[in-house]
Short mmCIF file of C-alpha atoms in Angstrom, two decimals:
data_model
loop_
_atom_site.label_atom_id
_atom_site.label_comp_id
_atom_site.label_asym_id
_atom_site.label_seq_id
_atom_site.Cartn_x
_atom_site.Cartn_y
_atom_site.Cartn_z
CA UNK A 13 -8.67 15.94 -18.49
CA UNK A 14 -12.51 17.21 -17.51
CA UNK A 15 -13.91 13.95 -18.11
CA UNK A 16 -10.61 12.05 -16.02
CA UNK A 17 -11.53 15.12 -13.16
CA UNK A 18 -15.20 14.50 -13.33
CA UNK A 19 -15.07 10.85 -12.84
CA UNK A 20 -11.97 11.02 -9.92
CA UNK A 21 -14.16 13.37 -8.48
CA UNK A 22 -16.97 10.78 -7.92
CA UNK A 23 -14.50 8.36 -5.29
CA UNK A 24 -13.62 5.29 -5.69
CA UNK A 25 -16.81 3.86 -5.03
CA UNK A 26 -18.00 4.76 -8.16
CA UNK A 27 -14.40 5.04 -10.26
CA UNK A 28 -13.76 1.56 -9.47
CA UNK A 29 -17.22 -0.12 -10.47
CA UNK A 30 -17.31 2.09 -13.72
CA UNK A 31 -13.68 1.12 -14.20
CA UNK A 32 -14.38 -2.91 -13.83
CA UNK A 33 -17.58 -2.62 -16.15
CA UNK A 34 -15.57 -0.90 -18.94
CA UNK A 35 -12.82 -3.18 -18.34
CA UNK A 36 -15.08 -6.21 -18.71
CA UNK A 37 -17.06 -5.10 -21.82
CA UNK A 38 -12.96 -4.49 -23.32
CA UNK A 39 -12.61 -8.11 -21.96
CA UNK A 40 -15.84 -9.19 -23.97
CA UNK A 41 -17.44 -10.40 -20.44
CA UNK A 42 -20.84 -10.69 -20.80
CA UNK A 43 -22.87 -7.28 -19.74
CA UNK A 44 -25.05 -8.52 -17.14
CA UNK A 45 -21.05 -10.41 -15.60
CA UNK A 46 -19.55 -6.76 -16.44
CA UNK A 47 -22.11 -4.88 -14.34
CA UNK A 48 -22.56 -7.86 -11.33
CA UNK A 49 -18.22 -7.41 -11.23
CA UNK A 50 -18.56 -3.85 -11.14
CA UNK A 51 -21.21 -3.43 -8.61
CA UNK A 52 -19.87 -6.61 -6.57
CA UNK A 53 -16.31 -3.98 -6.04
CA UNK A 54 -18.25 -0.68 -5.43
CA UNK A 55 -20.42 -2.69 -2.80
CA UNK A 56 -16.95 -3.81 -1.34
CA UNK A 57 -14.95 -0.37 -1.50
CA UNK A 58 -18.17 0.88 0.27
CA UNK A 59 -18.13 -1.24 2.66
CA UNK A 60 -14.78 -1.12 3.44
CA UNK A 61 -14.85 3.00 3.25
CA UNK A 62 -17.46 2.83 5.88
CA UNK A 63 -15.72 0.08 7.77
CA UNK A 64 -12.43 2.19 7.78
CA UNK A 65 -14.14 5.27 8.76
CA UNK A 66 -15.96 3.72 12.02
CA UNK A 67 -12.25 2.52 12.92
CA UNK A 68 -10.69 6.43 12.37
CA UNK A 69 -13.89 7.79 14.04
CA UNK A 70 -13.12 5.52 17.44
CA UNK A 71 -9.57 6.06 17.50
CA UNK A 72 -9.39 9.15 16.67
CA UNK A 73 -10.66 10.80 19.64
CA UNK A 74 -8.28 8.37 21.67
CA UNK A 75 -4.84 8.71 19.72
CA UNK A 76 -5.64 12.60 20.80
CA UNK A 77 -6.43 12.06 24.42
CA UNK A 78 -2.59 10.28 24.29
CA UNK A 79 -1.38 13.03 22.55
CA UNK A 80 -2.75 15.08 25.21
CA UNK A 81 -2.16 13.09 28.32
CA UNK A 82 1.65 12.58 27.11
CA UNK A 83 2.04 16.20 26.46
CA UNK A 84 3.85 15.95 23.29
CA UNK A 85 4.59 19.29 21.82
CA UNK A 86 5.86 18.92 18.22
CA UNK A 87 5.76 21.64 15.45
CA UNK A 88 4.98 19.91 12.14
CA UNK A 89 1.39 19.31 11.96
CA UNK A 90 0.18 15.60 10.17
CA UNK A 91 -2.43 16.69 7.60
CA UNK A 92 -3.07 12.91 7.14
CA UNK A 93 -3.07 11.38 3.75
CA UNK A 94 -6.33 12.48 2.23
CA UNK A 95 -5.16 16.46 2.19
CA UNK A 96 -1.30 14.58 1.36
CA UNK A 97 -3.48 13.32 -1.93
CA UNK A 98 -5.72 16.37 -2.42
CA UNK A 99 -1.93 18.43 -2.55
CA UNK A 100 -1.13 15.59 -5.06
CA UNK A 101 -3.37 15.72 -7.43
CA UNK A 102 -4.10 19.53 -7.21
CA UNK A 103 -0.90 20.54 -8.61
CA UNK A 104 0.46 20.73 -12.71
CA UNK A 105 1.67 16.73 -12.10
CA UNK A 106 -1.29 15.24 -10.70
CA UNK A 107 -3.05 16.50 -13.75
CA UNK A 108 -0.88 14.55 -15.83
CA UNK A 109 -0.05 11.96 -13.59
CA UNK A 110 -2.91 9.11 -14.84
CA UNK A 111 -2.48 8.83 -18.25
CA UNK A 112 1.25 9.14 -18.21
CA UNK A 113 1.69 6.19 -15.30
CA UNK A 114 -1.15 4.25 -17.21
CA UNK A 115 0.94 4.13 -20.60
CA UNK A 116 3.79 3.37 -18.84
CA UNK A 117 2.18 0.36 -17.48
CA UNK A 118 0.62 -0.78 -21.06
CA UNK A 119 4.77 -0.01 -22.13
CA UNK A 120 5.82 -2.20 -19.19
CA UNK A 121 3.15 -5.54 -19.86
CA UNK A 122 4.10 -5.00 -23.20
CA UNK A 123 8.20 -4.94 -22.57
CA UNK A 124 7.28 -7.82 -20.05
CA UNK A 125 9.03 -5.36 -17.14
CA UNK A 126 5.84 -5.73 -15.41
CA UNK A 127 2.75 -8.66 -15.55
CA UNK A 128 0.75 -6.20 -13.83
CA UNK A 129 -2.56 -4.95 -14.78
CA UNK A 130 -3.04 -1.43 -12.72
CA UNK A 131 -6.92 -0.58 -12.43
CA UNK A 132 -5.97 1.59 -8.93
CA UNK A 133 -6.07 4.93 -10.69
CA UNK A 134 -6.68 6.46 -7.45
CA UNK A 135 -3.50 5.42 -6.04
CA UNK A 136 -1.73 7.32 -8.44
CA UNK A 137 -1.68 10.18 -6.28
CA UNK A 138 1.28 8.70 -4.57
CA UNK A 139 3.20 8.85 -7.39
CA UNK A 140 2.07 12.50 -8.09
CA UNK A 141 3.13 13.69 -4.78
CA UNK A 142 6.39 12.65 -5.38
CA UNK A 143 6.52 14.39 -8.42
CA UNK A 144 5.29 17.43 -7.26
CA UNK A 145 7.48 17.68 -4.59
CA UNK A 146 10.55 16.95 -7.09
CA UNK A 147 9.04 19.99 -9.55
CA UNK A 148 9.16 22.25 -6.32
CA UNK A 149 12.65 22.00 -6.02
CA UNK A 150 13.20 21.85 -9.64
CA UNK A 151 11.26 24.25 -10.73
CA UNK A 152 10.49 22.06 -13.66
CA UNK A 153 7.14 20.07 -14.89
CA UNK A 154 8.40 17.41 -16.69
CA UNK A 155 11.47 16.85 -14.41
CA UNK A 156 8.41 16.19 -11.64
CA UNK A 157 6.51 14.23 -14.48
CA UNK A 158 9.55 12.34 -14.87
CA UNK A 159 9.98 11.75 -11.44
CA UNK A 160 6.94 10.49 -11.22
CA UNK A 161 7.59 8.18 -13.65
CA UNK A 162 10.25 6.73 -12.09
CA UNK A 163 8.31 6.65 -8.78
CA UNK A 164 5.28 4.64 -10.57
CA UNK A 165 8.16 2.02 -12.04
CA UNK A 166 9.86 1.32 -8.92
CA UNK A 167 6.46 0.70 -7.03
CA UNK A 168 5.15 -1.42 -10.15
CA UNK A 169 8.54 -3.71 -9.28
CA UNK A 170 8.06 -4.22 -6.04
CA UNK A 171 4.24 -5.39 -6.04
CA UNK A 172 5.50 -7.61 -8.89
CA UNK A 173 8.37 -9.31 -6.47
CA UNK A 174 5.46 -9.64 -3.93
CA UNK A 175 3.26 -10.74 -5.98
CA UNK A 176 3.85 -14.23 -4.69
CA UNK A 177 3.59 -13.27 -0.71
CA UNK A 178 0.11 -11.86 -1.29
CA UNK A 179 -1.35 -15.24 -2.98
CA UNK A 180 0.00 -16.92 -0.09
CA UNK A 181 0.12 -15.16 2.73
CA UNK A 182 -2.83 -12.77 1.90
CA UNK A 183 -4.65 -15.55 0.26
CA UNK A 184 -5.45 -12.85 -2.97
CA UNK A 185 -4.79 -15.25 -6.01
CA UNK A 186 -4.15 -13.23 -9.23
CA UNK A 187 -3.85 -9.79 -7.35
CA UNK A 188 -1.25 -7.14 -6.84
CA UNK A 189 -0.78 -4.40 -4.90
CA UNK A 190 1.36 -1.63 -6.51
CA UNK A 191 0.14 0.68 -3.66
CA UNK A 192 2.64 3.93 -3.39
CA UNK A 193 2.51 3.89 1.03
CA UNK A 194 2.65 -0.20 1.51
CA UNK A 195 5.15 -0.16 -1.23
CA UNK A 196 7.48 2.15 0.13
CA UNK A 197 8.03 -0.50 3.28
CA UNK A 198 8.46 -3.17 1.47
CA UNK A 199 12.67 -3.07 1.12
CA UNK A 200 12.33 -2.47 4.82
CA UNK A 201 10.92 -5.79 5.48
CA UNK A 202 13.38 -7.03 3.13
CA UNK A 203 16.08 -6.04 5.44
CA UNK A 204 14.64 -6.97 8.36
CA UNK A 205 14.04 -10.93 7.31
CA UNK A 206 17.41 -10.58 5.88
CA UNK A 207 18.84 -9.63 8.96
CA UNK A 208 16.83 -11.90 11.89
CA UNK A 209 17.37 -15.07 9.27
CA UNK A 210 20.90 -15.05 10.14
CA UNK A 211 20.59 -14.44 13.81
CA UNK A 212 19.96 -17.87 15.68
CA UNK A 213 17.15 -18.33 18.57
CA UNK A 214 15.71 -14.55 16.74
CA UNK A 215 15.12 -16.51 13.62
CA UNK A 216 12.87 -19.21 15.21
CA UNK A 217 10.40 -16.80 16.85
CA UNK A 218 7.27 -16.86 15.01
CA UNK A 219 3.74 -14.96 16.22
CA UNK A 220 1.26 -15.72 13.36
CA UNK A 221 -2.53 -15.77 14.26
CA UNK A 222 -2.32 -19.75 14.52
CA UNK A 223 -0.19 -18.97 17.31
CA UNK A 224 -2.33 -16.45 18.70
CA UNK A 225 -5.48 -18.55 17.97
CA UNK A 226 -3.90 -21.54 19.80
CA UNK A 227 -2.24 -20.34 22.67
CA UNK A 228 -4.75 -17.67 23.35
CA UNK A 229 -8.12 -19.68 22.38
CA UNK A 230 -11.12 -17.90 21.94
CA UNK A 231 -9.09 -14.47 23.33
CA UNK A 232 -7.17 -15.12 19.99
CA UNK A 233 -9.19 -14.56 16.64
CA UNK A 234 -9.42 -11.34 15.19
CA UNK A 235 -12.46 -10.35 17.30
CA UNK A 236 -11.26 -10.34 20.51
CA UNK A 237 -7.86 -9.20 19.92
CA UNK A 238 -9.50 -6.21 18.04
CA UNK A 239 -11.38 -6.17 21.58
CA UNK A 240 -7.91 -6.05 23.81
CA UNK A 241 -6.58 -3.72 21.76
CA UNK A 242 -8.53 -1.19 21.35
CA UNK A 243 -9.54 -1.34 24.89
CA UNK A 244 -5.67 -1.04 25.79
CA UNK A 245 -5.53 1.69 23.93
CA UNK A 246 -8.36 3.54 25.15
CA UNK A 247 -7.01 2.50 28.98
CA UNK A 248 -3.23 4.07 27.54
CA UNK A 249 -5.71 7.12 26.66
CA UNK A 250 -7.03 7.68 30.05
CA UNK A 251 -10.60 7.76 28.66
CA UNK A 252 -13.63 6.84 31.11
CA UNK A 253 -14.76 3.81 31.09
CA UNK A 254 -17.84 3.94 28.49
CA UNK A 255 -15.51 5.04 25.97
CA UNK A 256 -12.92 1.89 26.76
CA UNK A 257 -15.54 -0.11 26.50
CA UNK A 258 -16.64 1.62 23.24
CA UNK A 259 -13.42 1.75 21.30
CA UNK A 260 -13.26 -2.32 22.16
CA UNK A 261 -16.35 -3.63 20.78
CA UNK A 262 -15.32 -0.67 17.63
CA UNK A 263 -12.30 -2.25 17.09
CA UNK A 264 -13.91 -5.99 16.78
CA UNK A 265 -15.95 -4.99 14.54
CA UNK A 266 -13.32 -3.70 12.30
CA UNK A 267 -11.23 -6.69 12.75
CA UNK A 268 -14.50 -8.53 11.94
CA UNK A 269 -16.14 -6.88 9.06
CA UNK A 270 -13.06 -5.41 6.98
CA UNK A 271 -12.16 -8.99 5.96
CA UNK A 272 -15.79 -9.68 5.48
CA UNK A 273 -15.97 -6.69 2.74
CA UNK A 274 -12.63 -7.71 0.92
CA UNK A 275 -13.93 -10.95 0.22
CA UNK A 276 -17.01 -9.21 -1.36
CA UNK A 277 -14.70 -6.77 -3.13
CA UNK A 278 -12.64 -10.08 -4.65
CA UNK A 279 -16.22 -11.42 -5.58
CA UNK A 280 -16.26 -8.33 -8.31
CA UNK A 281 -12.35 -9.04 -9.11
CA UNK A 282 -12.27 -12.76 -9.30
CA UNK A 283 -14.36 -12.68 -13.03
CA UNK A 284 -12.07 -9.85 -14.56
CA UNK A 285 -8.92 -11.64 -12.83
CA UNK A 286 -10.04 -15.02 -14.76
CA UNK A 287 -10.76 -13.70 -18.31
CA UNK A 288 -7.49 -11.66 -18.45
CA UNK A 289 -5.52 -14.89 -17.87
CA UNK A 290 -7.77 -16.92 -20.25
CA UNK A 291 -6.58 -14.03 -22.76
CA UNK A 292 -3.01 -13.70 -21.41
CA UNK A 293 -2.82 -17.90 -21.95
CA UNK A 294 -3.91 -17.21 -25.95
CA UNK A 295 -1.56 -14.42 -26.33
CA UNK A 296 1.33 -15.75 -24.17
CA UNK A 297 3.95 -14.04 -26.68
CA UNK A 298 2.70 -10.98 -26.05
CA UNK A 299 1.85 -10.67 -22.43
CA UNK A 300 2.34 -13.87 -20.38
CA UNK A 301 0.71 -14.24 -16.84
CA UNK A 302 -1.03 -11.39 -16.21
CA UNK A 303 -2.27 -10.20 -12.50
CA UNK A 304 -4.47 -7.32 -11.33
CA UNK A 305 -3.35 -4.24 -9.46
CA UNK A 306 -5.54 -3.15 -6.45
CA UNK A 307 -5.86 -0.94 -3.79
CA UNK A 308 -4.14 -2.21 -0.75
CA UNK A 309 -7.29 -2.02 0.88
CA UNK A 310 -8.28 -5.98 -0.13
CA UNK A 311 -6.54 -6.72 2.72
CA UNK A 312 -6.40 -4.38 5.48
CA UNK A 313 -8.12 -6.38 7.62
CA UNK A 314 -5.55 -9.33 7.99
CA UNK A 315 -5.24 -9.73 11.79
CA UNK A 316 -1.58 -9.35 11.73
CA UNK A 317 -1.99 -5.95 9.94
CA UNK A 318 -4.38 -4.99 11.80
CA UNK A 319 -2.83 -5.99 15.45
CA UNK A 320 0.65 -4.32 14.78
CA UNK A 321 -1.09 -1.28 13.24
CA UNK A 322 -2.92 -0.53 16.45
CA UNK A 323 -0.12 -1.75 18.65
CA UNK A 324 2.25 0.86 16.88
CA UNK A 325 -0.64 4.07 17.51
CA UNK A 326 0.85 4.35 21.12
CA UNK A 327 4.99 3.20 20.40
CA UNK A 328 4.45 5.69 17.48
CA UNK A 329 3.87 8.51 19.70
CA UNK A 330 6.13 8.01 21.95
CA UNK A 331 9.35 7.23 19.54
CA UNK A 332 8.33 11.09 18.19
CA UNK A 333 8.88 12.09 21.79
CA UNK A 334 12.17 10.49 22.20
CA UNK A 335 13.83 10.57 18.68
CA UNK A 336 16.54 13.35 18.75
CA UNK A 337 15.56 15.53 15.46
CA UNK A 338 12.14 14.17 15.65
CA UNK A 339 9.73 17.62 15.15
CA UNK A 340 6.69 15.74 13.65
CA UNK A 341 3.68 15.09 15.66
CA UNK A 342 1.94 12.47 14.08
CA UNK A 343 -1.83 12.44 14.44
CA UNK A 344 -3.63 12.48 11.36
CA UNK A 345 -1.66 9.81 10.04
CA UNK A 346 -2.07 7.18 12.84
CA UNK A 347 -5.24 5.18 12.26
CA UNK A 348 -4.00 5.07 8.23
CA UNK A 349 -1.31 2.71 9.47
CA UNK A 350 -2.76 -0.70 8.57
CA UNK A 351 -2.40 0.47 4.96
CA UNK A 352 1.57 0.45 5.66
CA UNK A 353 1.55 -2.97 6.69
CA UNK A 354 -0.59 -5.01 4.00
CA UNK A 355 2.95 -5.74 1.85
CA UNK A 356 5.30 -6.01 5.26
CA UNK A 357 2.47 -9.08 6.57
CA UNK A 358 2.91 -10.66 3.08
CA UNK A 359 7.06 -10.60 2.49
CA UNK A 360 7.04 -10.96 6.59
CA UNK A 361 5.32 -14.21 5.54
CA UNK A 362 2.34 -13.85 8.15
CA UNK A 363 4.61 -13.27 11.25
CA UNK A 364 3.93 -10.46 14.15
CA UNK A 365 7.16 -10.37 15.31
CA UNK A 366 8.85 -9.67 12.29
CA UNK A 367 5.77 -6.74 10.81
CA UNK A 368 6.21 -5.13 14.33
CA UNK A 369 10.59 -4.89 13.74
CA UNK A 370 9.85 -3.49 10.97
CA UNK A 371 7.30 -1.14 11.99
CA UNK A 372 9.71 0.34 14.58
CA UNK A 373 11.88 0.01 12.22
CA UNK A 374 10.21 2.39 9.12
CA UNK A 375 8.10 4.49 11.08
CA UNK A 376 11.14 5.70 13.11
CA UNK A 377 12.40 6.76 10.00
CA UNK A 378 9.06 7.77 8.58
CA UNK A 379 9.08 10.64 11.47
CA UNK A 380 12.50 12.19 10.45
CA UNK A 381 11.26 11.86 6.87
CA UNK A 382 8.02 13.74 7.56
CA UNK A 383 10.20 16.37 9.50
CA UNK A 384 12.75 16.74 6.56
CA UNK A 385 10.07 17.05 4.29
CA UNK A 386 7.95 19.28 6.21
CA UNK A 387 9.10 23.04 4.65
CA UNK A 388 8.43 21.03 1.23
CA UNK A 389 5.46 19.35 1.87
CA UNK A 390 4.25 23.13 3.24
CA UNK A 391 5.28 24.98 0.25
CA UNK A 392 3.55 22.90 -2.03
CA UNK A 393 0.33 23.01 -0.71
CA UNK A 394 0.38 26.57 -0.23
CA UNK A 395 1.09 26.83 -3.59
CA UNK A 396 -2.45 24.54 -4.31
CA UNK A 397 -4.09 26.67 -2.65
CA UNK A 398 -4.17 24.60 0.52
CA UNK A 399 -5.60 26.55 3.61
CA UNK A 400 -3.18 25.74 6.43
CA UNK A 401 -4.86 24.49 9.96
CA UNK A 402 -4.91 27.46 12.77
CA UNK A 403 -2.16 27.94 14.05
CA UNK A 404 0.23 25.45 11.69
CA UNK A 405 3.09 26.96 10.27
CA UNK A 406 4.57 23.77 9.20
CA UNK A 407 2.26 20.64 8.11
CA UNK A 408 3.72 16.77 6.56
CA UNK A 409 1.99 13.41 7.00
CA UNK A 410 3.09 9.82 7.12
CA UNK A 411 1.46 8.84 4.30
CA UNK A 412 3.24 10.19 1.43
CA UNK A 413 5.86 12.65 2.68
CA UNK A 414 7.03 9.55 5.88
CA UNK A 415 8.26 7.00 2.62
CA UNK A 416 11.29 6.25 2.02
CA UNK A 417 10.90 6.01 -1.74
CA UNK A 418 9.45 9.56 -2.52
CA UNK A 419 12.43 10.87 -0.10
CA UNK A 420 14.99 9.34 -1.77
CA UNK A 421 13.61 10.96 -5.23
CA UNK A 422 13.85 14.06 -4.01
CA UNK A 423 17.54 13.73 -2.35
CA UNK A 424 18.37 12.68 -6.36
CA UNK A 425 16.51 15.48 -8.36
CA UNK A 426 18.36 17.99 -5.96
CA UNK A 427 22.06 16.66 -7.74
CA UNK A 428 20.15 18.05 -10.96
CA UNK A 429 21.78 15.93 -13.95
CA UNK A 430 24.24 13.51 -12.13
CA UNK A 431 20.88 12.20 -9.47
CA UNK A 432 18.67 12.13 -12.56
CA UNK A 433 21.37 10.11 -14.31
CA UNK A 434 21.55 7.60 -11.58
CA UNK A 435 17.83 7.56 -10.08
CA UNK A 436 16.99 6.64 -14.38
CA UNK A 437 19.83 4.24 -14.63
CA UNK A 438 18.97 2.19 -11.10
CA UNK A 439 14.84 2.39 -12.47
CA UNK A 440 16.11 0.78 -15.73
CA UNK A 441 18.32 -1.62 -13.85
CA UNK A 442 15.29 -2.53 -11.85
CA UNK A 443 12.89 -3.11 -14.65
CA UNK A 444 15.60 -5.46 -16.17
CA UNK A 445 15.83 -7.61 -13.54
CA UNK A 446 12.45 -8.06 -13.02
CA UNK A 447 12.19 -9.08 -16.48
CA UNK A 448 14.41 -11.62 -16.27
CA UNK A 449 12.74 -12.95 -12.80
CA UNK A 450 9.24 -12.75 -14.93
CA UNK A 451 10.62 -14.64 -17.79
CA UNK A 452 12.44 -16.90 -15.60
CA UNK A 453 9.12 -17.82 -13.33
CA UNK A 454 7.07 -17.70 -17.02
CA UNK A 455 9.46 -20.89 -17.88
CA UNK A 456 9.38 -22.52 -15.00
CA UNK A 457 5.43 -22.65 -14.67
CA UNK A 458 5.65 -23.60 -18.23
CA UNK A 459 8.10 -27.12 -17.45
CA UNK A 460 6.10 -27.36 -14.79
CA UNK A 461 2.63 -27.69 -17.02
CA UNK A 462 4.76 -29.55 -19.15
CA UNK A 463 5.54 -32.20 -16.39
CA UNK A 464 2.00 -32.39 -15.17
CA UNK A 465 0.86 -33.35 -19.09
CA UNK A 466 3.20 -36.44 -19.68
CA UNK A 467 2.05 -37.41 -16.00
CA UNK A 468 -1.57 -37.63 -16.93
CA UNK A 469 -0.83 -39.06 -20.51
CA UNK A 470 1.04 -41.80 -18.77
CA UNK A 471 -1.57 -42.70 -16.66
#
């Protein structure tokens, strides 16, 4: 556990490179391919790190002039995900949490209940918050272990079912993302397709950025729209003028360069991602196809995630003013939001319209989450040893304690035996069926191989 602390403790710029290079030695790449892979996805997380940063820097100072010009007055403070993960992995489950979800991903490749390859140890956080939230209220260790558990399973499911939408959509061939936060909104984008498929006229509205690009022209790619909408924002703010100028050209940037740093990141990715399928072909009985799990940072910077995200900052803040119950403020939180929308842009097949629905749609709920949560949330990172802001009696955040996923466990674990019973039986249920949609796909790429074969042997 001191050498797992010691290297978490060095970020993920450096986890992740050290991680690849180990991972490509196992793989028998050669050295100098390990080390050009590993450096290839530090180089990327750093860049998109300090890409990410220069966004929260700019916006930060105008989501609080809206805060302040709007006079919203809400109790429960957002500590923002970074002090939500810090809680996480300070407590008795975060300890455990990375080599307990890590053998239950070598348990699930090798029960063929996932064909995912998890190398975002980082990430795991998520599902430690959820777990130590659940051994709050239990009072329990391995109930919040368990928890966890289950948490890590359910996620692993849904990046497998989207899987598909983020080689197509995404364009991220052989990737993954079994991210806890863009997770969570993935049944909620589920719903809403669900829903606006069977509703004529609705159905046949479609904003992608081919849309944008060609109605708008040049006023359409991701530079300029970065442009409008960060200077709307900063106009919404009621900042002077330098600084709406400012946050614009900020904003194209980051709707620039984050896609720029992704495709370096998938540079370092791409030579892993194509010897574990070489190896995954050879030893088909044992493991099949075979994709690998990332941070859902590879694709932050897809226009549509990134327009909704900051077209949400300012509907965000005003839905907590007008939700009845509503007590969170959210502040922290805010410019995090394009990592809740990586997943919706994939199953939402590239469309605006549909990401923004269900924006309104989870981050409505994601405030009376945060507020239910909020006495929780509080008591467990006083009990880390978590200094509380001046002045904050009550604290939460969007990103882990605003998903739907880690609420629902904790609604469970508080029916003690019968919600265990049925959280472990629906997990199980889950893992079967994706089985059978894994095996199912397996034999259908297989025919489909088979097909190609007798056509070239024919000719």
């Amino acid at each position: 556990m001191f050498i797992i602390d010691y290297i978490i403790s060095t970020g993920a710029s450096v986890m992740m490179p050290l991680i690849f290079i180990v991972l490509g030695l196992i793989l028998r790449l050669r050295i100098s391919q390990a080390i050009k892979a590993g450096l290839m996805v530090g180089i990327g997380f750093i860049g998109l790190s300090i890409t990410v940063n220069l966004m929260i820097d700019s916006l930060t100072p105008v989501s609080h002039a809206i805060v302040n010009r709007f006079g919203l007055n809400l109790t429960v403070l957002d500590m923002g995900w970074p002090a939500a993960a810090a809680v996480a992995m300070g407590t008795r489950v975060g300890a455990l949490v990375i080599p307990v979800c890590v053998a239950l991903n070598v348990l699930m490749l090798y029960t063929k209940t996932t064909r995912i390859l998890n190398v975002d140890i980082w990430n795991l956080w998520h599902h430690a918050f959820a777990g130590s939230l659940v051994a709050i209220i239990t009072d329990n260790l391995w109930l919040g272990l368990f928890a966890a558990v289950l948490n890590c399973a359910i996620t692993m499911v849904i990046a497998d079912r989207t899987s598909k939408d983020v080689e197509k959509y995404l364009s991220l061939p052989g990737i993954s993302v079994p991210h806890g936060f863009s997770a969570s909104f993935v049944p909620a984008a589920w719903l809403v397709n669900f829903v606006v498929d069977r509703i004529p006229y609705v159905r046949d509205i479609k904003i992608d950025t081919e849309v944008i690009q060609r109605r708008l022209s040049v006023l359409g790619d991701p530079a300029s729209l970065g442009a409008i909408i960060g200077g709307v924002l900063a106009i919404i703010a009621g900042v002077e003028v330098k600084a709406i100028l400012q946050t614009a050209i900020t904003m194209a940037a980051v709707m620039t360069i984050i896609p720029r740093m992704a495709k370096m990141l998938m540079e370092g990715v791409y030579p892993i991602s194509e010897r574990i399928q070489e190896i995954a072909q050879a030893r088909a009985g044992s493991f099949g196809q075979i994709s690998i799990g990332l941070d859902s940072a590879v694709s932050v910077g897809h226009p549509v995630t990134l327009s909704v995200s900051m077209v949400m900052i300012p509907i965000m803040l005003v839905l907590a003013a007008i939700i009845p119950g509503n007590e969170f403020l959210p502040f922290a939180s805010l410019t995090g939001l394009p990592f809740a929308f990586v997943l919706v842009t994939a199953v939402c097949r590239g469309d605006m319209f549909r990401t923004l629905l269900t924006g309104l749609l989870t981050l409505s709920l994601a405030l009376l989450i945060g507020t239910n949560l909020a006495p929780l949330v509080t008591s467990t990172a006083v009990s880390t040893g978590f200094s509380l802001p001046n002045g904050a009696s009550s604290i939460s955040s969007v990103d882990y304690a605003g998903a739907m996923l880690p609420w629902a466990m904790i609604q469970g674990f508080k029916f003690k035996v019968v919600g265990v019973v049925v959280l472990t039986v629906i997990t199980l249920l889950l893992a079967l069926w994706n089985r059978r949609k894994i095996l199912q796909e397996a034999r259908e790429l297989a025919q489909a191989q088979q097909a190609e074969t007798h056509v070239e042997n024919a000719s």
